[in-house]
C-alpha positions as a printed Julia matrix, in Angstrom:
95×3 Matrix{Float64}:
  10.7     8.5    20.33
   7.68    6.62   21.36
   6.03    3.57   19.21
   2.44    5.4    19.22
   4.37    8.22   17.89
   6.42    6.81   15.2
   2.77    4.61   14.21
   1.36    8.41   14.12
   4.18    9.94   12.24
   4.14    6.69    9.7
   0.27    7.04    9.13
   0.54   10.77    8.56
   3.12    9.84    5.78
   1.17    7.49    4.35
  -1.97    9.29    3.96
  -0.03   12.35    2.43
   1.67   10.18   -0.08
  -1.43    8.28   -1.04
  -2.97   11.91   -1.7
  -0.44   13.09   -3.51
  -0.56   10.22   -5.68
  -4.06   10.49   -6.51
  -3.71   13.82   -6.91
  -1.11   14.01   -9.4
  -2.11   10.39  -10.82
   1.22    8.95  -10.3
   3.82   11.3   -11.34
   4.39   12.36   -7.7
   4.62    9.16   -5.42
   4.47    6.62   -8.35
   8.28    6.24   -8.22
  10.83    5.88   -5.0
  14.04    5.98   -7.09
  13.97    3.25   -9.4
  11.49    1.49   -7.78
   7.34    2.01   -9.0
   4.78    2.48   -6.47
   1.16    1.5    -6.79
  -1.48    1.73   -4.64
  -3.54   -1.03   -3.65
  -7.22   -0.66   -1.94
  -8.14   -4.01    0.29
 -11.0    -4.62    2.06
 -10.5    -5.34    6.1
 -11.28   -8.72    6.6
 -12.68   -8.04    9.71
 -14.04   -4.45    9.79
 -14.81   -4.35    5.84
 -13.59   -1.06    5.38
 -11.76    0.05    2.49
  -7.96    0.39    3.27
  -5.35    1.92    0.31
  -1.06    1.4     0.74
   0.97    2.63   -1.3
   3.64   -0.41   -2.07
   6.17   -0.89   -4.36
   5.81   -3.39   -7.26
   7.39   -5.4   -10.17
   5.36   -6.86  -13.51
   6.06  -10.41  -14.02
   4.27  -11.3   -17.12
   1.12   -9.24  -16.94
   1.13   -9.65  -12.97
   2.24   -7.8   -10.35
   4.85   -9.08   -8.05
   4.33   -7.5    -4.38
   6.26   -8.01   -1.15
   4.68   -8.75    2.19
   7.53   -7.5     4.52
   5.86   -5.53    6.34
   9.05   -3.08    7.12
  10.75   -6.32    8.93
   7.55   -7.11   11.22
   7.51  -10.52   11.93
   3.85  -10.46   10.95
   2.28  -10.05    7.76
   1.08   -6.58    6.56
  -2.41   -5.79    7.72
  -3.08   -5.68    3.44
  -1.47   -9.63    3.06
  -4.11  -10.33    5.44
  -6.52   -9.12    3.68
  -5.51   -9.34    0.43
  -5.58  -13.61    1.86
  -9.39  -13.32    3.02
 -10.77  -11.69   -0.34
  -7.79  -11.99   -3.42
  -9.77   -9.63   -5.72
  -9.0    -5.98   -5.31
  -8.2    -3.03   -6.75
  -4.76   -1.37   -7.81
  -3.89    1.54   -9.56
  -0.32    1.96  -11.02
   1.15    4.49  -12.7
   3.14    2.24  -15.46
């Protein structure tokens, strides 16, 4: 399978589950097993649109502990970068 397709096939995921989130307010998508799911809306740092990913999430005191892995990229997630350019955002969690 092609990269384009497999960048297709992962956007068409993501928008669905993003959807189905808001939809439903959390109680489909807000979970992946154990693990919670919130979504988080950035701002592009260079294009200034308004970007939402799903990602999954511990509290730690009041704040939210995220992970940048990007999947195993060996560059930051598009939302690290812009989450880095302009810190305060919007998230919506289910818990």
């Amino acid at each position: 399978m092609s990269r384009r397709l497999l960048r297709a096939i992962e956007r068409a995921v993501t928008r669905t589950h993003i959807a189905l989130y808001r939809i439903t307010r959390g109680r489909v998508g807000g979970k992946w097993g154990k693990a919670r799911v919130l979504l988080l809306t950035t701002t592009g740092r260079t294009t200034g649109k308004r970007r939402t990913t799903p990602l999954f999430y511990l509290r730690d005191d009041g704040a939210y502990a995220l992970v940048a892995s990007g999947g195993g990229r060996a560059q930051h997630p598009g939302w690290y970068r812009n989450l880095e350019a302009n810190p305060r955002q919007r998230s919506r969690s289910t818990g």
